[in-house]
XYZ file of C-alpha atoms in Angstrom:
487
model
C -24.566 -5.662 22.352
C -27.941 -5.744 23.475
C -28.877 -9.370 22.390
C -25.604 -10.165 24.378
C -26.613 -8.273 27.500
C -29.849 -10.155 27.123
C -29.120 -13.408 26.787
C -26.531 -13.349 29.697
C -29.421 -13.238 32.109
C -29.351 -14.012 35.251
C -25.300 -14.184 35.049
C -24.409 -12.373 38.376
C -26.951 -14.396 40.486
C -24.580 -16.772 41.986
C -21.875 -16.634 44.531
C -18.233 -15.454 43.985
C -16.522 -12.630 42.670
C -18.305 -11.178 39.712
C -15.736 -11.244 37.074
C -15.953 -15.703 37.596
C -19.762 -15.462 37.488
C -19.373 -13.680 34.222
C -16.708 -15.577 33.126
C -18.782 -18.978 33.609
C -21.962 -17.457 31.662
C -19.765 -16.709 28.962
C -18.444 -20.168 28.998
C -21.686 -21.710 29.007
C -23.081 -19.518 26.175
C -20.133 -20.242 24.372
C -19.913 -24.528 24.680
C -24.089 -24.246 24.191
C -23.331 -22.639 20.688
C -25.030 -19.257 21.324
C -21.817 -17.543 20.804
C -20.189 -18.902 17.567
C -16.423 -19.888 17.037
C -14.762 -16.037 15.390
C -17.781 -13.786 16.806
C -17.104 -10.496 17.713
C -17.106 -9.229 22.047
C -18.144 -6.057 23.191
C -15.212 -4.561 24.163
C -14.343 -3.836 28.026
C -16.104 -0.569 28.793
C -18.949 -0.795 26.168
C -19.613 -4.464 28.047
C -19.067 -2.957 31.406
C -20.964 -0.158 31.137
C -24.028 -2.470 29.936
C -23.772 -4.902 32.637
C -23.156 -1.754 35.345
C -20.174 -3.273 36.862
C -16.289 -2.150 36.628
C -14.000 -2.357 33.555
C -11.527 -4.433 35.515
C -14.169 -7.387 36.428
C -14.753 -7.478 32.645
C -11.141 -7.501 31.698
C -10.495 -10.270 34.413
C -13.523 -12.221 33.012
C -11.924 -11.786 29.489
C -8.585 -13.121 30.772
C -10.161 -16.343 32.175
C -11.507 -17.129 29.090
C -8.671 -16.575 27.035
C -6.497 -18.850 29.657
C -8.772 -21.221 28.647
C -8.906 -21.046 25.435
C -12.664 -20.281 24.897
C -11.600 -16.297 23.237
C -8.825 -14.529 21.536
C -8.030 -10.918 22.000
C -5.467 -9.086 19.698
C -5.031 -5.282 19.568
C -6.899 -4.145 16.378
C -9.162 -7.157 15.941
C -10.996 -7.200 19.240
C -12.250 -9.971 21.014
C -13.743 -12.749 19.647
C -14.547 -16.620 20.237
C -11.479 -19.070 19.700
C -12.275 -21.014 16.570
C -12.060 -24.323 18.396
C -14.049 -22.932 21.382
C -17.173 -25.309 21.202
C -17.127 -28.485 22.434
C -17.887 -31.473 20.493
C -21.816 -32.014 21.809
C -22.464 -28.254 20.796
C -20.728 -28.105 17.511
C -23.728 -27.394 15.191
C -25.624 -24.918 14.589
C -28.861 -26.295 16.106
C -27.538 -25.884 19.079
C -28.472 -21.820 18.912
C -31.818 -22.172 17.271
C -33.018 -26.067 17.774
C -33.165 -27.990 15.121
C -35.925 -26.202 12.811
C -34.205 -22.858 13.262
C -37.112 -22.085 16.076
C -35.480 -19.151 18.091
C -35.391 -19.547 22.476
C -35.682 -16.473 24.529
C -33.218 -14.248 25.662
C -36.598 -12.612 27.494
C -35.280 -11.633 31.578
C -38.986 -12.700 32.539
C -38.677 -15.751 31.045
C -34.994 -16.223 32.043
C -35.553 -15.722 35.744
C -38.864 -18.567 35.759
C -36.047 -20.845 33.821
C -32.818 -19.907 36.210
C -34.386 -19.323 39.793
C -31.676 -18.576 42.157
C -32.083 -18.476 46.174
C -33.004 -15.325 48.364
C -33.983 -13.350 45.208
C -37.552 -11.066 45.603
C -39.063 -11.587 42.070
C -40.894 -8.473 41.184
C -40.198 -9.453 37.988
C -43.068 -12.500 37.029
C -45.986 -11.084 37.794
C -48.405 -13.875 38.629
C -50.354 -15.040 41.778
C -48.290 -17.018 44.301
C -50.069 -20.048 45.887
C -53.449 -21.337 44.490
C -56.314 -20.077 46.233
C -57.989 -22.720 48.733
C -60.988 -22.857 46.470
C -59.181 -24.340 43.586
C -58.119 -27.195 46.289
C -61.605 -27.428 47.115
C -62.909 -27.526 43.633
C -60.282 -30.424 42.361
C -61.483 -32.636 45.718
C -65.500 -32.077 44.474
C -64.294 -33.126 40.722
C -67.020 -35.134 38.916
C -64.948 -36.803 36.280
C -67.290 -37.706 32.804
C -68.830 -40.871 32.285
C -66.940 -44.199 31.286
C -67.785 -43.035 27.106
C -65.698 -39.942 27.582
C -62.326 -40.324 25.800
C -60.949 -37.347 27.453
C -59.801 -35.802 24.177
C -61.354 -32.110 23.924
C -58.994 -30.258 21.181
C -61.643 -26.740 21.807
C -62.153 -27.463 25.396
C -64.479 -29.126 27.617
C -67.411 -28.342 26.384
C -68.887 -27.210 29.514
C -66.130 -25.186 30.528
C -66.549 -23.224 27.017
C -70.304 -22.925 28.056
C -69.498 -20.707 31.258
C -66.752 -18.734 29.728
C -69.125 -18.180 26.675
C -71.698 -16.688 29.932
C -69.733 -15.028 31.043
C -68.583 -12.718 27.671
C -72.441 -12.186 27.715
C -72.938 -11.271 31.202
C -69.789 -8.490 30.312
C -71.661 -7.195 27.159
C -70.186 -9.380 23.949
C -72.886 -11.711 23.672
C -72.068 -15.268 22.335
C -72.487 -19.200 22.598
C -70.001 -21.710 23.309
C -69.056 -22.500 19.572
C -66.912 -18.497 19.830
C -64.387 -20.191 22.718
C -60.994 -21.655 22.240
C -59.956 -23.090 25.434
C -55.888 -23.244 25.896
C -53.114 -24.000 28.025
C -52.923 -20.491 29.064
C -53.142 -17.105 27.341
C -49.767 -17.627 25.662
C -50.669 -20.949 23.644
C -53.636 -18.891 22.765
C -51.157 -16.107 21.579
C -48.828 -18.795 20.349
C -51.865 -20.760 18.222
C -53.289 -17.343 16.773
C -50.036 -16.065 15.696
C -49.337 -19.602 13.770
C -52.664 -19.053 12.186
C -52.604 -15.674 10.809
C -48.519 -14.869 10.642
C -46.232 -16.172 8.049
C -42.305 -14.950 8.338
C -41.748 -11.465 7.093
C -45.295 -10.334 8.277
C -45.510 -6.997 10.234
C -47.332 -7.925 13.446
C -48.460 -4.219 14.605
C -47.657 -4.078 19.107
C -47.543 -1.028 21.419
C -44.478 0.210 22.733
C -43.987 -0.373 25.443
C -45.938 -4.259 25.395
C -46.212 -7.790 27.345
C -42.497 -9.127 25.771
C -44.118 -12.406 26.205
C -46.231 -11.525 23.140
C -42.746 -10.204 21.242
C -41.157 -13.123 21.938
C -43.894 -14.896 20.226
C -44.019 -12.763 17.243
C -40.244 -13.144 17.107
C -40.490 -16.544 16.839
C -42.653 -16.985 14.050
C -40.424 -14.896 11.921
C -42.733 -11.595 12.220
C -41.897 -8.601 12.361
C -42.769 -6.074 15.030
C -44.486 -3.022 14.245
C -44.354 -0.670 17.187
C -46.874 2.290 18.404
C -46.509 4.416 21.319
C -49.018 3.303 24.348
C -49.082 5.291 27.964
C -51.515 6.044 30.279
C -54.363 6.261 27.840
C -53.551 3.412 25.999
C -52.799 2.999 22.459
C -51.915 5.925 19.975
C -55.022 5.321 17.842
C -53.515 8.160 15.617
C -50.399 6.318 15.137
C -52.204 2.543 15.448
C -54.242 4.063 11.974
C -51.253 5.552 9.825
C -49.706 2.752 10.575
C -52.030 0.213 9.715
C -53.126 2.331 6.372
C -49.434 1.959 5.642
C -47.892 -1.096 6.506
C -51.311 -3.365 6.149
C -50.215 -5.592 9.064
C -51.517 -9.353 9.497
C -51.937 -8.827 13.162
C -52.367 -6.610 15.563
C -51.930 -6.767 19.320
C -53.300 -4.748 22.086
C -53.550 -4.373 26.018
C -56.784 -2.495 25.923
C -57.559 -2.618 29.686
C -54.654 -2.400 32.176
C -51.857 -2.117 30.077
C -49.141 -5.059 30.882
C -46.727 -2.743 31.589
C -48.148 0.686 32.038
C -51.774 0.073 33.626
C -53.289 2.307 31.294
C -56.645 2.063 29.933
C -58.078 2.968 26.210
C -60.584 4.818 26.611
C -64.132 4.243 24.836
C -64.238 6.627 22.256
C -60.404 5.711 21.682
C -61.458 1.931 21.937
C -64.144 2.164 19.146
C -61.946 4.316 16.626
C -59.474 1.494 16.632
C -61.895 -1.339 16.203
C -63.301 0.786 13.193
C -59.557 1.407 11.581
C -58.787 -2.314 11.757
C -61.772 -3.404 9.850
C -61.343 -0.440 7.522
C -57.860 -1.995 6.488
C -58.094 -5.568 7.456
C -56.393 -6.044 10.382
C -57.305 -8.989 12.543
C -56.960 -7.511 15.932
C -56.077 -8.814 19.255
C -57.194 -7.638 22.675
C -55.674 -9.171 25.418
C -57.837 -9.336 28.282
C -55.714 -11.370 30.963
C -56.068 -8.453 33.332
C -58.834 -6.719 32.646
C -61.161 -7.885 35.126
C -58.591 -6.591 37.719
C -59.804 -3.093 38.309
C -58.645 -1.232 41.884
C -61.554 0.094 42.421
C -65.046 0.246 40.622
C -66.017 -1.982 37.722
C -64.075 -2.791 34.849
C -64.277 -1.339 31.462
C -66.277 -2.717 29.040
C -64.312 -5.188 26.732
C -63.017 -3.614 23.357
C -65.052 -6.698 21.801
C -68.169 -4.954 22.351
C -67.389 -2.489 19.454
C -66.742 -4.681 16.889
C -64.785 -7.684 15.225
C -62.262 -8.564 17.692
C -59.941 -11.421 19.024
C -60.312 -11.980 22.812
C -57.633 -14.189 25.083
C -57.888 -14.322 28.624
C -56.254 -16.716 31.560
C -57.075 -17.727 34.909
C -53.323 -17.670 35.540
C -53.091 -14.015 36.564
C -56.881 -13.872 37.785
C -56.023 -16.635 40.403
C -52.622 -18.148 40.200
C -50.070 -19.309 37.844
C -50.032 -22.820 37.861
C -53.685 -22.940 36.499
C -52.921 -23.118 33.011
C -56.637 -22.581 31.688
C -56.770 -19.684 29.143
C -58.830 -18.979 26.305
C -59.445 -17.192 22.711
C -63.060 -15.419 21.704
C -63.439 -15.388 18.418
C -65.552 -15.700 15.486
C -67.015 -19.771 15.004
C -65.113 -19.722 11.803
C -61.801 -18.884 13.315
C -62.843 -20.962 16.584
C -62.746 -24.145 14.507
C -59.652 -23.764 12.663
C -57.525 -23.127 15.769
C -58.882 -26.074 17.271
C -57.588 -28.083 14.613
C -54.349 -26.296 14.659
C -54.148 -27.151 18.649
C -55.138 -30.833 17.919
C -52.088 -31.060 16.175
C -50.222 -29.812 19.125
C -51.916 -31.684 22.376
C -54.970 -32.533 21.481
C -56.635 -30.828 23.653
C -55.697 -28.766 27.253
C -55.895 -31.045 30.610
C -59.308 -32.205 31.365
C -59.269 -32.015 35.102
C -58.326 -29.085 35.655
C -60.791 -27.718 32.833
C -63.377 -29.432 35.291
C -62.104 -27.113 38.162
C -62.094 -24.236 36.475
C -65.802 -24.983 35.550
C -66.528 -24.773 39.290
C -63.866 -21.985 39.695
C -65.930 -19.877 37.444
C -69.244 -20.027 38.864
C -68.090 -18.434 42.110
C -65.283 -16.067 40.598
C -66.994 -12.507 41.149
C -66.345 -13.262 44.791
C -63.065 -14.810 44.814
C -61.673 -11.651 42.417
C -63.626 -9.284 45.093
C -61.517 -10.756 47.828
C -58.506 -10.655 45.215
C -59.009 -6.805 44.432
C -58.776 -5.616 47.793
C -55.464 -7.439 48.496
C -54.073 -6.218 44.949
C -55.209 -2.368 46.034
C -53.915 -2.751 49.439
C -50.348 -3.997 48.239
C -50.602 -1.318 45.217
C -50.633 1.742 48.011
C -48.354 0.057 50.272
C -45.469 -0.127 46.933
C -45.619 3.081 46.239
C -45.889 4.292 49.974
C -42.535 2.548 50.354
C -40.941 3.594 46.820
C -41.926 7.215 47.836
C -40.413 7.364 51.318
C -37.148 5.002 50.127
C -36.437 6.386 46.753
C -38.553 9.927 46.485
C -36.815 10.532 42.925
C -38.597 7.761 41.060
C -41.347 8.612 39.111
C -44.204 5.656 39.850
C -47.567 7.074 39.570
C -50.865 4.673 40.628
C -52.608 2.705 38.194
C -56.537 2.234 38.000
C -55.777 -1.803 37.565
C -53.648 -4.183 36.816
C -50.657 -5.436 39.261
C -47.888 -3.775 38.250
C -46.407 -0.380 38.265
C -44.209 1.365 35.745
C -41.070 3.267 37.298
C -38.989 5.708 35.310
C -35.392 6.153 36.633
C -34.500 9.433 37.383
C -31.251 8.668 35.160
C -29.203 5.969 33.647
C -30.692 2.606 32.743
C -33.136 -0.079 33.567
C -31.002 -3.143 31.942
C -27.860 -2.029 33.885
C -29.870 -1.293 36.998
C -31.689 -4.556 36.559
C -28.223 -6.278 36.695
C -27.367 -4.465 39.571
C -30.414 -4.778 41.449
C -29.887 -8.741 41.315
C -26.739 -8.665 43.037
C -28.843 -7.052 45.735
C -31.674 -9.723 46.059
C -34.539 -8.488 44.194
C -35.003 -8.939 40.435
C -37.160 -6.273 38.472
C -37.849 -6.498 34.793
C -36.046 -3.679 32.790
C -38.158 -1.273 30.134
C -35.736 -2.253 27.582
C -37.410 -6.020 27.335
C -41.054 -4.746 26.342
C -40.082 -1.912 24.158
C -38.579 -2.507 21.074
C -38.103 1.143 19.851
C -35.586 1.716 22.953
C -37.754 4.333 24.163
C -38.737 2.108 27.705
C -34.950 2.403 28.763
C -35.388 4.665 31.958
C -37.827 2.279 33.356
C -38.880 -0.617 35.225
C -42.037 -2.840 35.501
C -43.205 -3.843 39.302
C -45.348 -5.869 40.623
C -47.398 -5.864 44.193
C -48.263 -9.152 44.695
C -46.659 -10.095 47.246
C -47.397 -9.016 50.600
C -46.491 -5.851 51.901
C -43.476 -7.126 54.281
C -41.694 -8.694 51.325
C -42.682 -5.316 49.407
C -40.991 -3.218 52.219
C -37.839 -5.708 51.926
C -37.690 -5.700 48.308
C -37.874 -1.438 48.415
C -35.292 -1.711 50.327
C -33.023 -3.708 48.654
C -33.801 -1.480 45.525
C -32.622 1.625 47.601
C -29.152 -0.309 48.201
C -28.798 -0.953 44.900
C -29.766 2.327 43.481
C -27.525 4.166 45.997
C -24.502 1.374 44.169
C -26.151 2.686 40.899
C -25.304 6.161 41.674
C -22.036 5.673 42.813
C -18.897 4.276 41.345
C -19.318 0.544 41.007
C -16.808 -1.687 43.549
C -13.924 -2.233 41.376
C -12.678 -6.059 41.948
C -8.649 -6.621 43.142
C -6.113 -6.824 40.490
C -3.048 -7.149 39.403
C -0.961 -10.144 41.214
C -4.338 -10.209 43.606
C -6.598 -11.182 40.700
C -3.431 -13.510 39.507
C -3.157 -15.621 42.753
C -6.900 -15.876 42.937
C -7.193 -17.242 38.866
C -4.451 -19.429 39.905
């Protein structure tokens, strides 16, 4: 049920009466081979209840189908897909998994960069909108290398590793150039160390709740999660150390410094325990830095890095906007040099250009994140001004850093909410897609990036939809109504 509920997405997005926009996402999931010919349906309330709309628009969705072919349903057996259901394009199983078995995402964050629909507030992708004027700036002063330069930089230009390499020193890890990695973002850098040290079956030890990005990842390469609590301190470092002493994990995976999606931080003492426990057993370990020089006030902590052997990745993406796909891994030489053969193989080497700009981008970033603090704390208070005074029974405390906030629902759900909320215009991303131990299902992750209008208009839209939430859902017509209008 829930890999169903995920992978339908976006479903209710469109225009028309629900029961035909679930209808048609069936279809589609069905004639793309995601649903196979004889699987099993939810049946009508357990489906209904998940996707927090009436029994009746799933029964008339149901119906549509079967008209069509596409299902069966027979008292006793259920619903299922009609054995002939796929059309001829989609009749293999590649079609599901590609043609290596390589699983897609059912992930809503991804889902809703892949199916954008109109009038929808995403507080859902949380990611700078618009590139600053400075990155315009820096691609017009671009000094391109000399004629000799083949343009093919599988670790990175080298003189954009130089001022990342600074500026780990000037942050307390001190290194040289040969310790960077630069990628396409921090999730090739995710992407290219799980390839290195992950083989399928391999426990992969995450935080629950975590960036689902990173489980999708995991997922992909045939790992297997290993969850441990995380909240407003961070990590369980209790829990991170049983667990490593008994499970032995090839990888492990943190948010050490505001936690994507709780904003908490691990504190020192906390920081350097963990560190110590994954050298003890062998862990490689991960720390995820893409946010952590986004503090709301005051300076950022220092980087786990500077108490022992660990991993770094960071971006540029969420530090100045999304569409500057410059991210990177810190790492030991050794480990530096094998992942840059492993990303030769894959593109040899990230886009030189806008490496170039992000070499000038750097040297003036301590002001352009001091301008990009303030806005980020003045759209933080304004959120949860607005989710206090619009919906006082959601519990959304402030985070020290970070841009997003981490609501728990006073009841119910956040996937059936999340459905919900769509059909009102603003799309949120549900607890239950970062935490795998089903123990994130009350809440929701926000953002506050955008500006504080649009955050007023998305509260309120939230507010609509929770007051639907709490109420009956709208039951569509039936009977010889629903007949004339499938006719």
């Amino acid at each position: 049920m829930e890999s169903l509920t995920s992978r339908l997405g976006r479903w209710s997005a469109g225009r028309g009466p629900l029961y035909l926009l679930l209808a048609a996402r069936l279809r589609q999931m069905i004639e793309d081979g995601l649903l196979r010919p004889g699987a099993a349906l939810p049946p009508d309330r357990t489906l209904a209840t998940a996707l927090a709309v009436g029994r009746s628009t799933v029964v008339a969705a149901y119906e549509t189908l079967r008209q069509e072919g596409k299902i069966t349903r027979r008292q006793g057996s259920g619903t299922r897909v009609a054995e002939a259901a796929l059309s001829p394009v989609s009749n293999t199983p590649e079609k599901a998994t590609g043609p290596t078995g390589v699983r897609d995402t059912s992930n809503p964050l991804f889902l809703h960069l892949l199916e954008p629909a109109h009038d929808i507030i995403m507080l859902s992708c949380a990611a700078p909108a618009g590139p600053p004027p400075q990155l315009v700036d820096a691609y017009r002063s671009l000094a391109f290398p000399s004629d000799a330069d083949l343009g093919y930089h599988p670790a990175g230009v080298p003189a954009l590793r130089e001022e990342i390499a600074a500026r780990f020193t000037a942050r307390g890890v001190a290194i040289g150039p040969e310790h960077i990695l630069v990628t396409t973002g921090a999730q090739q850098a995710l992407s290219l160390l799980t390839r290195h040290f992950v083989t399928p079956g391999d426990s992969v030890l995450v935080e629950a709740p975590t960036y689902a990005g990173a489980l999708d990842v995991f997922r992909e390469a045939a790992g297997v999660p290993l969850p441990v609590p995380a909240g407003a301190d961070g990590i369980d470092v209790t829990a991170a150390e049983r667990a490593m002493a008994a499970e032995r994990p090839a990888l492990g995976y943190v948010i050490s410094c505001f936690h994507n999606p709780t904003g908490g931080v691990l504190p020192p003492l906390a920081g350097r325990r963990l560190v110590e426990a994954a050298r003890r057993y062998g862990v490689p370990l991960i720390d995820d830095e893409v946010l952590a020089e986004l503090p709301l006030s005051g300076p950022a902590p220092r980087p786990l890095a500077t108490f022992g052997d660990v991993i770094s990745i960071g971006s540029l993406s969420k530090l100045l906007w999304g569409g500057l796909r410059i991210g990177w891994v810190r790492g030991e030489a050794g480990l530096i040099s094998r992942l840059s053969r492993l990303k030769a193989l894959h593109d040899l080497g990230s886009d030189v250009p806008t490496q170039l700009a992000a070499v000038r981008l750097l040297t003036d970033l301590d002001e352009l994140l001091s301008t990009r603090r303030a806005r980020l704390r003045t759209c933080h208070d304004h959120l949860r001004a607005e989710l206090e005074r619009l919906l006082p029974s959601w519990h959304c405390p402030p985070v020290p850093g970070g841009q997003t906030l981490w609501a728990r629902l006073p009841h119910g759900d956040g996937t059936s909410f999340a459905q919900l909320a769509l059909r009102h215009g603003v799309a949120v991303l549900p607890g239950a897609a970062l935490d795998i131990t089903g123990h994130s299902n009350a809440y929701l992750r926000l953002h506050f990036l955008h500006e504080p209008a649009v955050l007023t208009q998305a509260v309120e839209r939230l507010a609509h939809a929770w007051h639907a939430y709490r109420t009956a859902p709208p039951q569509p017509r039936t009977g010889a109504a629903l007949n004339a209008i499938v006719v």
